[in-house]
CSV table of C-alpha atoms in Angstrom, one decimal:
chain,number,residue,atom,x,y,z
Z,60,MET,CA,6.4,14.9,6.9
Z,61,ASP,CA,6.0,15.7,3.2
Z,62,GLU,CA,2.6,14.0,3.1
Z,63,PRO,CA,-0.4,16.2,3.8
Z,64,LEU,CA,-2.1,16.2,7.2
Z,65,ASN,CA,-5.7,15.6,6.5
Z,66,LEU,CA,-8.1,16.9,9.1
Z,67,VAL,CA,-11.8,15.8,8.9
Z,68,LEU,CA,-13.7,18.4,10.8
Z,69,PHE,CA,-17.0,17.2,12.0
Z,70,SER,CA,-17.7,19.1,15.2
Z,71,GLY,CA,-18.8,22.7,15.0
Z,72,THR,CA,-18.3,24.0,18.5
Z,73,ASP,CA,-15.8,26.9,18.9
Z,74,ASP,CA,-13.5,24.9,21.2
Z,75,LYS,CA,-13.0,22.0,18.8
Z,76,LEU,CA,-12.7,24.4,15.8
Z,77,GLN,CA,-10.0,26.4,17.7
Z,78,ALA,CA,-8.1,23.1,18.4
Z,79,ALA,CA,-8.3,22.3,14.7
Z,80,ALA,CA,-7.2,25.8,13.7
Z,81,VAL,CA,-4.2,25.6,16.0
Z,82,LEU,CA,-3.2,22.2,14.7
Z,83,THR,CA,-3.5,23.6,11.2
Z,84,ALA,CA,-1.5,26.7,11.9
Z,85,GLY,CA,1.3,24.7,13.6
Z,86,ALA,CA,1.6,22.3,10.7
Z,87,ALA,CA,1.5,25.1,8.1
Z,88,ALA,CA,4.2,26.9,10.0
Z,89,LEU,CA,6.4,23.8,9.7
Z,90,GLY,CA,5.8,23.8,5.9
Z,91,ARG,CA,3.5,20.7,6.1
Z,92,PRO,CA,0.5,20.7,3.7
Z,93,VAL,CA,-2.8,20.6,5.5
Z,94,HIS,CA,-6.1,19.5,3.9
Z,95,LEU,CA,-9.3,20.2,5.8
Z,96,PHE,CA,-12.5,18.3,4.9
Z,97,LEU,CA,-15.6,20.0,6.4
Z,98,GLN,CA,-18.5,17.8,7.4
Z,99,TYR,CA,-21.8,18.2,9.3
Z,100,TRP,CA,-21.7,20.8,12.1
Z,101,ALA,CA,-18.2,22.0,11.3
Z,102,LEU,CA,-19.3,22.8,7.7
Z,103,ASP,CA,-22.4,24.6,9.2
Z,104,ALA,CA,-20.0,26.8,11.2
Z,105,PHE,CA,-18.2,28.0,7.9
Z,106,ARG,CA,-21.4,29.5,6.5
Z,107,ALA,CA,-20.6,33.1,5.5
Z,108,ASP,CA,-23.4,34.5,7.6
Z,109,ARG,CA,-22.5,32.5,10.7
Z,110,ILE,CA,-18.7,32.1,10.8
Z,111,GLY,CA,-18.3,35.0,13.3
Z,112,ARG,CA,-21.1,33.9,15.6
Z,113,ASP,CA,-20.8,32.0,18.9
Z,114,HIS,CA,-21.0,28.3,18.0
Z,115,GLY,CA,-21.1,27.1,21.6
Z,116,LEU,CA,-18.6,24.8,23.3
Z,117,ALA,CA,-18.6,21.0,24.0
Z,118,PRO,CA,-21.1,20.2,26.8
Z,119,GLU,CA,-18.3,19.2,29.1
Z,120,ALA,CA,-16.9,22.7,29.1
Z,121,GLY,CA,-19.4,23.8,31.7
Z,122,PRO,CA,-19.7,27.3,33.1
Z,123,ALA,CA,-16.1,27.4,34.2
Z,124,GLY,CA,-14.9,26.4,30.8
Z,125,ARG,CA,-17.2,29.0,29.1
Z,126,LYS,CA,-15.8,31.7,31.5
Z,127,ALA,CA,-12.2,30.8,30.7
Z,128,VAL,CA,-12.8,31.0,26.9
Z,129,GLU,CA,-14.5,34.4,27.3
Z,130,VAL,CA,-11.7,35.7,29.4
Z,131,LEU,CA,-9.1,34.7,26.7
Z,132,ALA,CA,-11.2,36.2,23.9
Z,133,ALA,CA,-11.5,39.4,25.9
Z,134,ALA,CA,-7.7,39.4,26.3
Z,135,GLY,CA,-7.4,39.4,22.5
Z,136,GLN,CA,-7.1,35.7,21.5
Z,137,ALA,CA,-7.8,35.4,17.8
Z,138,PRO,CA,-11.0,33.5,16.9
Z,139,TRP,CA,-10.5,30.2,15.1
Z,140,ALA,CA,-11.6,31.6,11.8
Z,141,GLU,CA,-8.8,34.3,12.1
Z,142,THR,CA,-6.2,31.7,13.1
Z,143,LEU,CA,-7.2,29.7,10.0
Z,144,ARG,CA,-7.0,32.7,7.8
Z,145,GLN,CA,-3.5,33.4,9.0
Z,146,ALA,CA,-2.5,29.7,8.4
Z,147,LYS,CA,-3.8,30.0,4.8
Z,148,GLU,CA,-1.6,33.0,4.2
Z,149,LEU,CA,1.4,30.8,5.1
Z,150,GLY,CA,0.3,28.6,2.2
Z,151,GLY,CA,-0.3,24.9,1.8
Z,152,VAL,CA,-3.7,24.9,3.5
Z,153,ASP,CA,-6.6,23.6,1.4
Z,154,VAL,CA,-10.2,23.7,2.8
Z,155,GLU,CA,-12.8,21.6,1.1
Z,156,ALA,CA,-16.5,21.1,2.0
Z,157,CYS,CA,-17.8,17.5,1.9
Z,158,SER,CA,-20.4,17.3,-0.9
Z,159,LEU,CA,-22.7,15.0,1.1
Z,160,SER,CA,-22.8,17.5,4.0
Z,161,MET,CA,-23.5,20.3,1.5
Z,162,ASP,CA,-26.6,18.3,0.4
Z,163,LEU,CA,-27.6,17.7,4.0
Z,164,LEU,CA,-27.4,21.4,4.9
Z,165,ARG,CA,-28.7,22.5,1.5
Z,166,LEU,CA,-25.8,24.7,0.8
Z,167,GLU,CA,-24.1,26.1,-2.3
Z,168,GLN,CA,-20.5,27.2,-2.2
Z,169,THR,CA,-21.6,30.8,-2.4
Z,170,ASP,CA,-23.2,30.3,1.1
Z,171,LEU,CA,-19.8,29.6,2.5
Z,172,ASP,CA,-17.0,31.8,3.8
Z,173,PRO,CA,-14.2,32.5,1.3
Z,174,LEU,CA,-11.9,30.4,3.6
Z,175,VAL,CA,-13.5,27.4,1.9
Z,176,ASP,CA,-11.7,26.6,-1.4
Z,177,GLY,CA,-14.1,24.1,-2.9
Z,178,VAL,CA,-16.4,21.2,-2.6
Z,179,GLU,CA,-15.4,17.5,-2.9
Z,180,GLY,CA,-16.7,14.0,-2.4
Z,181,VAL,CA,-15.1,11.4,-0.1
Z,182,THR,CA,-13.3,9.7,-3.0
Z,183,ALA,CA,-11.6,12.9,-3.9
Z,184,PHE,CA,-10.7,13.4,-0.3
Z,185,TYR,CA,-9.0,10.1,-0.1
Z,186,LEU,CA,-7.2,10.6,-3.4
Z,187,SER,CA,-5.7,13.9,-2.3
Z,188,ALA,CA,-5.0,12.6,1.2
Z,189,GLY,CA,-2.7,9.9,-0.3
Z,190,ASP,CA,-0.6,8.3,2.3
Z,191,GLY,CA,-0.9,11.3,4.6
Z,192,GLN,CA,-2.5,11.0,8.0
Z,193,ILE,CA,-6.2,11.4,8.6
Z,194,VAL,CA,-7.3,13.0,11.9
Z,195,PHE,CA,-11.0,13.2,12.8
Z,196,ILE,CA,-12.0,16.2,15.0
B,239,MET,CA,5.5,0.5,14.5
B,240,ASP,CA,8.7,2.2,15.8
B,241,GLU,CA,7.2,5.7,15.3
B,242,PRO,CA,5.4,7.1,18.3
B,243,LEU,CA,1.6,7.0,18.5
B,244,ASN,CA,0.5,10.6,19.2
B,245,LEU,CA,-2.8,11.0,21.0
B,246,VAL,CA,-4.2,14.5,21.2
B,247,LEU,CA,-6.6,14.4,24.2
B,248,PHE,CA,-9.2,17.1,24.0
B,249,SER,CA,-12.3,15.6,25.7
B,250,GLY,CA,-12.3,15.4,29.5
B,251,THR,CA,-15.1,13.0,30.2
B,252,ASP,CA,-14.3,9.8,32.0
B,253,ASP,CA,-15.4,7.5,29.1
B,254,LYS,CA,-13.2,9.1,26.5
B,255,LEU,CA,-10.3,9.4,28.9
B,256,GLN,CA,-10.7,5.7,29.7
B,257,ALA,CA,-10.7,4.9,26.0
B,258,ALA,CA,-7.5,6.9,25.6
B,259,ALA,CA,-5.9,5.2,28.6
B,260,VAL,CA,-6.6,1.8,27.2
B,261,LEU,CA,-5.2,2.7,23.8
B,262,THR,CA,-2.1,4.0,25.5
B,263,ALA,CA,-1.7,1.0,27.7
B,264,GLY,CA,-2.1,-1.4,24.8
B,265,ALA,CA,0.5,0.4,22.7
B,266,ALA,CA,2.9,0.6,25.6
B,267,ALA,CA,2.5,-3.1,26.2
B,268,LEU,CA,3.6,-3.7,22.6
B,269,GLY,CA,6.7,-1.5,23.1
B,270,ARG,CA,5.4,1.3,21.0
B,271,PRO,CA,6.2,4.8,22.3
B,272,VAL,CA,3.1,6.9,23.1
B,273,HIS,CA,3.0,10.7,23.3
B,274,LEU,CA,-0.1,12.3,24.9
B,275,PHE,CA,-0.8,16.0,24.2
B,276,LEU,CA,-3.4,17.4,26.6
B,277,GLN,CA,-5.7,20.2,25.5
B,278,TYR,CA,-8.8,21.9,26.8
B,279,TRP,CA,-11.1,19.8,29.0
B,280,ALA,CA,-8.8,16.8,28.9
B,281,LEU,CA,-6.1,19.0,30.4
B,282,ASP,CA,-8.5,20.2,33.0
B,283,ALA,CA,-9.1,16.6,34.1
B,284,PHE,CA,-5.4,16.2,34.9
B,285,ARG,CA,-5.4,18.9,37.6
B,286,ALA,CA,-3.9,17.5,40.7
B,287,ASP,CA,-6.9,18.4,42.8
B,288,ARG,CA,-9.5,17.0,40.3
B,289,ILE,CA,-7.9,13.9,38.7
B,290,GLY,CA,-9.7,11.5,41.0
B,291,ARG,CA,-13.1,13.2,40.7
B,292,ASP,CA,-16.1,12.2,38.5
B,293,HIS,CA,-15.7,14.0,35.2
B,294,GLY,CA,-19.0,12.9,33.7
B,295,LEU,CA,-19.6,10.9,30.5
B,296,ALA,CA,-20.4,11.9,26.9
B,297,PRO,CA,-24.1,13.1,26.8
B,298,GLU,CA,-25.0,10.1,24.6
B,299,ALA,CA,-24.1,7.7,27.5
B,300,GLY,CA,-27.5,8.3,29.0
B,301,PRO,CA,-28.7,6.7,32.3
B,302,ALA,CA,-28.1,3.1,31.1
B,303,GLY,CA,-24.5,4.0,30.1
B,304,ARG,CA,-23.9,5.7,33.4
B,305,LYS,CA,-25.2,2.7,35.3
B,306,ALA,CA,-22.9,0.3,33.3
B,307,VAL,CA,-19.9,2.4,34.1
B,308,GLU,CA,-20.7,2.5,37.8
B,309,VAL,CA,-21.2,-1.3,37.9
B,310,LEU,CA,-17.8,-1.9,36.3
B,311,ALA,CA,-16.1,0.6,38.7
B,312,ALA,CA,-17.8,-1.1,41.7
B,313,ALA,CA,-16.5,-4.4,40.4
B,314,GLY,CA,-12.9,-3.0,40.6
B,315,GLN,CA,-12.1,-1.7,37.1
B,316,ALA,CA,-9.1,0.7,37.4
B,317,PRO,CA,-10.0,4.4,36.8
B,318,TRP,CA,-8.3,5.9,33.7
B,319,ALA,CA,-5.7,7.7,35.7
B,320,GLU,CA,-4.6,4.4,37.3
B,321,THR,CA,-4.5,2.7,33.9
B,322,LEU,CA,-2.3,5.5,32.6
B,323,ARG,CA,0.0,5.2,35.6
B,324,GLN,CA,0.5,1.6,34.9
B,325,ALA,CA,1.2,2.3,31.3
B,326,LYS,CA,3.8,4.8,32.3
B,327,GLU,CA,5.5,2.2,34.4
B,328,LEU,CA,6.0,0.1,31.3
B,329,GLY,CA,8.0,3.0,29.9
B,330,GLY,CA,7.8,4.9,26.6
B,331,VAL,CA,4.8,7.0,27.6
B,332,ASP,CA,5.3,10.8,27.6
B,333,VAL,CA,2.5,13.1,28.7
B,334,GLU,CA,2.7,16.8,27.7
B,335,ALA,CA,0.3,19.6,28.4
B,336,CYS,CA,-0.5,22.0,25.5
B,337,SER,CA,0.9,25.5,26.4
B,338,LEU,CA,-2.1,27.3,24.9
B,339,SER,CA,-4.5,25.3,27.0
B,340,MET,CA,-2.4,26.0,30.1
B,341,ASP,CA,-3.0,29.7,29.4
B,342,LEU,CA,-6.7,29.2,28.8
B,343,LEU,CA,-7.1,27.4,32.1
B,344,ARG,CA,-4.6,29.6,33.9
B,345,LEU,CA,-2.6,26.6,35.1
B,346,GLU,CA,1.0,26.2,36.2
B,347,GLN,CA,2.7,22.8,35.9
B,348,THR,CA,2.6,22.5,39.7
B,349,ASP,CA,-1.3,22.5,39.4
B,350,LEU,CA,-1.1,19.2,37.5
B,351,ASP,CA,-0.9,15.6,38.5
B,352,PRO,CA,2.6,14.1,38.4
B,353,LEU,CA,1.4,12.0,35.5
B,354,VAL,CA,2.1,15.1,33.3
B,355,ASP,CA,5.8,15.2,32.3
B,356,GLY,CA,5.9,18.8,31.0
B,357,VAL,CA,4.4,21.6,28.9
B,358,GLU,CA,4.9,22.1,25.2
B,359,GLY,CA,3.6,24.1,22.3
B,360,VAL,CA,2.1,22.8,19.1
B,361,THR,CA,5.4,23.1,17.2
B,362,ALA,CA,7.2,20.9,19.7
B,363,PHE,CA,4.3,18.5,19.6
B,364,TYR,CA,4.7,18.1,15.8
B,365,LEU,CA,8.5,17.8,16.0
B,366,SER,CA,8.4,15.0,18.5
B,367,ALA,CA,5.5,13.3,16.7
B,368,GLY,CA,7.7,13.0,13.6
B,369,ASP,CA,6.1,10.7,11.1
B,370,GLY,CA,4.1,8.9,13.9
B,371,GLN,CA,0.4,8.8,13.7
B,372,ILE,CA,-1.8,11.5,15.2
B,373,VAL,CA,-5.1,10.5,16.8
B,374,PHE,CA,-7.5,13.1,18.2
B,375,ILE,CA,-9.7,12.0,21.1
O,142,MET,CA,-2.7,3.0,0.6
O,143,ASP,CA,-2.3,-0.8,1.0
O,144,GLU,CA,-2.2,-0.6,4.8
O,145,PRO,CA,-5.7,-0.9,6.4
O,146,LEU,CA,-7.5,2.2,7.6
O,147,ASN,CA,-8.4,1.6,11.3
O,148,LEU,CA,-11.4,3.4,12.6
O,149,VAL,CA,-12.0,3.3,16.3
O,150,LEU,CA,-15.7,4.1,16.7
O,151,PHE,CA,-16.5,5.5,20.2
O,152,SER,CA,-19.5,7.7,19.6
O,153,GLY,CA,-22.9,6.2,19.1
O,154,THR,CA,-24.9,9.1,17.7
O,155,ASP,CA,-26.4,8.7,14.2
O,156,ASP,CA,-24.5,11.6,12.7
O,157,LYS,CA,-21.0,10.4,13.8
O,158,LEU,CA,-21.9,6.8,12.8
O,159,GLN,CA,-23.0,8.1,9.4
O,160,ALA,CA,-19.7,10.0,9.0
O,161,ALA,CA,-17.9,6.8,9.9
O,162,ALA,CA,-19.9,4.7,7.4
O,163,VAL,CA,-19.2,7.2,4.6
O,164,LEU,CA,-15.5,7.1,5.3
O,165,THR,CA,-15.6,3.3,5.4
O,166,ALA,CA,-17.6,3.1,2.1
O,167,GLY,CA,-15.3,5.5,0.4
O,168,ALA,CA,-12.1,3.6,1.4
O,169,ALA,CA,-13.7,0.3,0.5
O,170,ALA,CA,-14.7,1.6,-2.9
O,171,LEU,CA,-11.0,2.5,-3.5
O,172,GLY,CA,-10.0,-1.0,-2.5
O,173,ARG,CA,-8.5,0.0,0.8
O,174,PRO,CA,-9.0,-2.5,3.7
O,175,VAL,CA,-10.9,-1.0,6.6
O,176,HIS,CA,-10.9,-2.3,10.1
O,177,LEU,CA,-13.6,-0.9,12.5
O,178,PHE,CA,-13.1,-1.3,16.3
O,179,LEU,CA,-16.3,-0.7,18.2
O,180,GLN,CA,-16.1,0.8,21.7
O,181,TYR,CA,-18.6,2.2,24.2
O,182,TRP,CA,-21.6,3.9,22.8
O,183,ALA,CA,-20.8,3.0,19.2
O,184,LEU,CA,-20.8,-0.6,20.2
O,185,ASP,CA,-24.1,-0.1,22.0
O,186,ALA,CA,-25.6,1.2,18.7
O,187,PHE,CA,-24.7,-2.2,17.0
O,188,ARG,CA,-26.9,-4.2,19.3
O,189,ALA,CA,-29.2,-6.4,17.1
O,190,ASP,CA,-32.3,-5.1,18.8
O,191,ARG,CA,-31.3,-1.4,18.5
O,192,ILE,CA,-29.3,-0.9,15.3
O,193,GLY,CA,-32.4,0.4,13.5
O,194,ARG,CA,-33.4,2.8,16.2
O,195,ASP,CA,-32.9,6.5,16.5
O,196,HIS,CA,-29.6,7.0,18.3
O,197,GLY,CA,-29.8,10.8,18.5
O,198,LEU,CA,-27.3,13.4,17.2
O,199,ALA,CA,-24.4,15.3,18.7
O,200,PRO,CA,-25.8,18.0,21.1
O,201,GLU,CA,-24.5,20.7,18.8
O,202,ALA,CA,-26.8,19.6,15.9
O,203,GLY,CA,-29.6,21.5,17.5
O,204,PRO,CA,-33.2,21.6,16.1
O,205,ALA,CA,-32.1,22.8,12.7
O,206,GLY,CA,-29.6,20.0,12.4
O,207,ARG,CA,-32.2,17.4,13.5
O,208,LYS,CA,-34.6,18.8,10.9
O,209,ALA,CA,-31.9,18.6,8.1
O,210,VAL,CA,-31.2,14.9,9.0
O,211,GLU,CA,-34.9,14.0,9.0
O,212,VAL,CA,-35.5,15.7,5.6
O,213,LEU,CA,-32.6,13.7,4.1
O,214,ALA,CA,-33.8,10.5,5.6
O,215,ALA,CA,-37.3,11.1,4.2
O,216,ALA,CA,-35.7,11.8,0.8
O,217,GLY,CA,-34.3,8.2,0.9
O,218,GLN,CA,-30.8,8.6,2.3
O,219,ALA,CA,-29.6,5.2,3.4
O,220,PRO,CA,-29.1,4.9,7.2
O,221,TRP,CA,-25.6,4.3,8.4
O,222,ALA,CA,-26.1,0.6,9.0
O,223,GLU,CA,-27.2,0.2,5.4
O,224,THR,CA,-24.2,2.2,4.1
O,225,LEU,CA,-21.9,-0.1,6.1
O,226,ARG,CA,-23.7,-3.2,4.8
O,227,GLN,CA,-23.1,-2.1,1.3
O,228,ALA,CA,-19.4,-1.3,2.1
O,229,LYS,CA,-19.0,-4.8,3.5
O,230,GLU,CA,-20.3,-6.3,0.3
O,231,LEU,CA,-17.5,-4.5,-1.6
O,232,GLY,CA,-15.1,-6.6,0.6
O,233,GLY,CA,-12.2,-5.7,2.8
O,234,VAL,CA,-14.2,-4.3,5.7
O,235,ASP,CA,-13.8,-6.0,9.1
O,236,VAL,CA,-15.9,-5.0,12.0
O,237,GLU,CA,-14.7,-6.0,15.5
O,238,ALA,CA,-16.2,-5.3,18.9
O,239,CYS,CA,-13.8,-4.2,21.7
O,240,SER,CA,-13.8,-6.9,24.4
O,241,LEU,CA,-13.5,-4.4,27.2
O,242,SER,CA,-16.6,-2.6,26.0
O,243,MET,CA,-18.4,-5.9,25.6
O,244,ASP,CA,-17.8,-6.4,29.3
O,245,LEU,CA,-18.9,-2.9,30.1
O,246,LEU,CA,-22.2,-3.3,28.3
O,247,ARG,CA,-22.5,-7.0,29.4
O,248,LEU,CA,-22.9,-8.2,25.8
O,249,GLU,CA,-22.4,-11.5,24.0
O,250,GLN,CA,-21.6,-11.6,20.3
O,251,THR,CA,-25.1,-13.0,19.7
O,252,ASP,CA,-26.5,-9.7,21.0
O,253,LEU,CA,-24.9,-7.9,18.1
O,254,ASP,CA,-26.0,-7.3,14.6
O,255,PRO,CA,-24.4,-9.6,12.0
O,256,LEU,CA,-22.5,-6.6,10.7
O,257,VAL,CA,-20.1,-7.3,13.5
O,258,ASP,CA,-17.6,-10.0,12.6
O,259,GLY,CA,-16.1,-10.7,16.0
O,260,VAL,CA,-14.7,-9.5,19.3
O,261,GLU,CA,-11.1,-8.6,20.0
O,262,GLY,CA,-8.9,-6.9,22.6
O,263,VAL,CA,-6.8,-3.8,22.1
O,264,THR,CA,-3.6,-5.8,21.5
O,265,ALA,CA,-5.3,-7.7,18.6
O,266,PHE,CA,-6.5,-4.4,17.3
O,267,TYR,CA,-3.0,-3.0,17.2
O,268,LEU,CA,-1.5,-6.1,15.7
O,269,SER,CA,-4.1,-6.2,12.8
O,270,ALA,CA,-3.8,-2.4,12.4
O,271,GLY,CA,-0.1,-2.8,11.6
O,272,ASP,CA,1.3,0.5,10.2
O,273,GLY,CA,-2.1,1.5,9.0
O,274,GLN,CA,-3.7,4.7,10.2
O,275,ILE,CA,-5.8,4.9,13.3
O,276,VAL,CA,-8.7,7.4,13.3
O,277,PHE,CA,-10.8,7.9,16.4
O,278,ILE,CA,-14.4,8.9,15.8
């Protein structure tokens, strides 16, 4: 498990981002390098002015799912951005924005939360992924 | 292909669960160990009192997709839970509920269908996944 | 990175198909074989009479996301089918339809765009995937 775990984040709803943050934190806690590649609506959720907002849930969550998420948040569950921040403090977590999605959303790196370390294209993504696993979320 | 195939099931719609069940059954038929990790809305679909219900389809299915799924079901296609049950009979299929999602949905293992073998945290998930592939569905 | 990259395409919205096409093109440009396995709504999007149509976006895109995608298309961004076509010209890209999804949608191979090379079952998918990574999109 020395190869990095490469998570391509596409979805920008809070439930999928929370799932991604937990997978990141768990891998980081085991000393495994994690490389996040932010695309589309996931990238949009990392905008500095929006990262703390409600980004909705997958449509299938329904009212009962929404309620469950709210109850857990009220009980003090860390939001996904906070879970990621803690994972980064453990070290070995690199967060990169996809350059094509930056163009799509007309963003500059200064528009993004400091959790994001840089911007890279898909070729750079593959080169740093090496033989490590790729997971699309 | 001796390493387990590790499927993280997040989505709880019947089309994605059917896709996951077919990938599981295919791998099991080839003698490859499969490890399912149930999160969020996928876990919700494994509740003993709901597993046989209609869990909807991805929004993009639309009315034509819904019709196609219903026609196939009427023609005798096994529901995903039945496909998984058959895959488990082949051996090598382990189904674990994510402990964080159990908390979110306020579930005990007795609330779940017997297809679920146990409950584990993300660290245990990674340790049993080893160098095997991780697929997020 | 000699093993093929195996992308299981399930979703049929234009944003996810574009993400898949970019991942395919990037891998092909690096000389890595790519194997696409088309299921459900992704397969539906490859119908010869529909591949050029608007297939919608993930629900979370919202009006702002829709607008961003339209602006980029108007500026000349290649649609995903064109990106895939270019990736296939680089060589090493094999596109297969899932036989179960062909049954679901009542399709024959002649109904599909020529981008699709053939039809295969899940066992054939695993055998050609070998030890290569599997990514579900």
